[in-house]
Amino acid sequence: MTNKLAIDGGKPLRNKPLPPRSLITEAEKTAAIAVFDEAISSGNAFGYDGKHEQAYDQAFAKFMGGGFADGVNSGTNAVFVALGALQLDAFSEVIVPPISDPGGVMPVCMLGCLPVMADACHDSFNTSAEQIEQVITERTGAILVAHIAGEPVDMDPVMALAAKHNLPVVEDCAQVHGALYKGKPVGTMGDIAAFSTMNGKHHCTGSQGGVVFTTNEQLHWEAKRFADRGKPTNLEGQTFNVRAGLNCNSNDLSAAIGLVQLQRLPEIIEKRRHIGETIKAEVARNCKAISMGWQVEQTHPVYWFMRFKLDLDAISVDKATFCKALLAEGIPAGESYRHIPCEMPWFKNKSVFGQSGFPWSCSEYKGPKEPEFDMTNVIKATDEHFILYTHENYDQEVLEDIIKVFVKVEKVYLN
Ligand SMILES: Cc1ncc(COP(=O)(O)O)c(C=O)c1O
């Protein structure tokens, strides 16, 4: 019987592997070799903040529609530097996303501040102004939002809330390069933004990297100083380091690679957008138990992965079995993206500064020593969604196979 699922011994719908991303091309290799050639002929090893990095920073700022960019050495450090640029006092609470990579939250603790988790808004992996408002206290120093999966947060209400409470907003754009919210590039609405440019992202600078972007020149210089051990960059009359920071610098080799990548980024964004929109439309047209779930209106996501809501009442198996069946058909669906920071051991055990329990345990901190967060919406959302990583090299055949697999598996399991 042709409809027999592969998980039950049938023939998988897709036998071929999915196409690779092929993100690095001869052009990146040529750019990297040119940096080596310069180093060999000059006798000086390539460094940082040289002509390649400056060109990359300018090109990145141009990509964002104007502003100031500073390449750093990871997305984690981009968040660290963006927060550091705000010069928050120790023990400030920073409102953090309900779902994020640990690298999007840990920097809060490394700055001696306290991460306070806002829940997701209904049916989403992202937070919203409504959830953020519930956790604002007199100790709140900043709001950090992450645009998870390439889907923009509903930023207008977040910015209105931040203005009401006079709080700066950091946008974590690690998963969302090139997305638009009401026509505006994501990363330009908050006070400062952090991008990851590690190899798995829409745009990369080699293996690891990140960018701190802002339209505020003062914040930009503050970020640049903080990213380079507090060197007095752009400060008159200062010779020595003006504040404590780490060395989060990018380097000229990564920047040269990134510069080539930036030229291809608009095309990558367009392709990813097309792939996402096609899958979304076909799911709406063909599927009964699978849907895209709720999304913020007037946004153009650039999916890093896609989340699909599974109507568990409509099918006869649990989500794990359903995803195993998709996988057996040749489509690598992930059962979950349950990256909820407060569920992780480092957070639960307060493993930040040895056994001290700092910063929560410190008497200077007047907030809850054993924080508990209402994560009802995000747990429900992660329970009800499965995910699928997509990328710009998925061709029409892959898109069709994804939908055929969804339909095939659904058909067998629909009640
Ligand atoms: C939302 C978010 N923030 C921060 C990071 C950390 O970036 P990196 O891995 O480049 O340090 C990631 C990485 O995936 C991320 O997805």
Short mmCIF file of C-alpha atoms and ligand atoms in Angstrom, two decimals, residues 73-79 97 99-105 146-148 172-175 194-198 201 207-210 304 337, ligand 1:
data_model
loop_
_atom_site.label_atom_id
_atom_site.label_comp_id
_atom_site.label_asym_id
_atom_site.label_seq_id
_atom_site.Cartn_x
_atom_site.Cartn_y
_atom_site.Cartn_z
CA ASN A 73 33.50 37.73 17.93
CA SER A 74 30.16 36.00 18.65
CA GLY A 75 26.44 36.59 18.92
CA THR A 76 26.74 35.96 22.65
CA ASN A 77 29.27 38.74 22.92
CA ALA A 78 27.12 40.96 20.70
CA VAL A 79 24.41 40.67 23.38
CA PRO A 97 12.95 36.45 26.25
CA ILE A 99 12.93 31.37 24.46
CA SER A 100 16.48 32.10 23.48
CA ASP A 101 19.86 30.55 23.04
CA PRO A 102 21.68 30.56 26.41
CA GLY A 103 24.10 33.02 24.79
CA GLY A 104 21.22 35.46 24.50
CA VAL A 105 20.61 35.46 28.27
CA ALA A 146 14.70 38.16 20.85
CA HIS A 147 13.08 37.67 17.46
CA ILE A 148 13.05 33.88 17.56
CA ASP A 172 18.53 40.17 19.88
CA CYS A 173 18.56 39.65 16.11
CA ALA A 174 20.65 36.47 16.07
CA GLN A 175 17.95 34.56 14.16
CA ALA A 194 22.86 42.23 18.61
CA PHE A 195 23.36 39.88 15.66
CA SER A 196 25.04 36.50 15.53
CA THR A 197 27.10 35.72 12.44
CA MET A 198 28.09 32.17 13.34
CA LYS A 201 22.94 31.88 10.59
CA SER A 207 32.85 30.26 11.93
CA GLN A 208 31.91 32.51 14.86
CA GLY A 209 31.03 36.19 14.93
CA GLY A 210 28.50 38.84 15.74
CA TRP A 304 15.77 30.65 10.55
CA TYR A 337 12.60 24.23 20.34
C1 LIG B 1 18.57 34.26 19.92
C2 LIG B 1 20.05 34.01 20.05
N1 LIG B 1 20.79 34.83 20.81
C3 LIG B 1 22.11 34.64 20.95
C4 LIG B 1 22.75 33.61 20.31
C5 LIG B 1 24.21 33.41 20.52
O1 LIG B 1 24.92 33.59 19.32
P1 LIG B 1 26.33 32.86 19.10
O2 LIG B 1 26.07 31.40 18.97
O3 LIG B 1 26.84 33.47 17.84
O4 LIG B 1 27.18 33.20 20.27
C6 LIG B 1 22.04 32.74 19.48
C7 LIG B 1 22.69 31.62 18.78
O5 LIG B 1 22.06 30.81 18.14
C8 LIG B 1 20.64 32.94 19.35
O6 LIG B 1 19.90 32.13 18.59
#
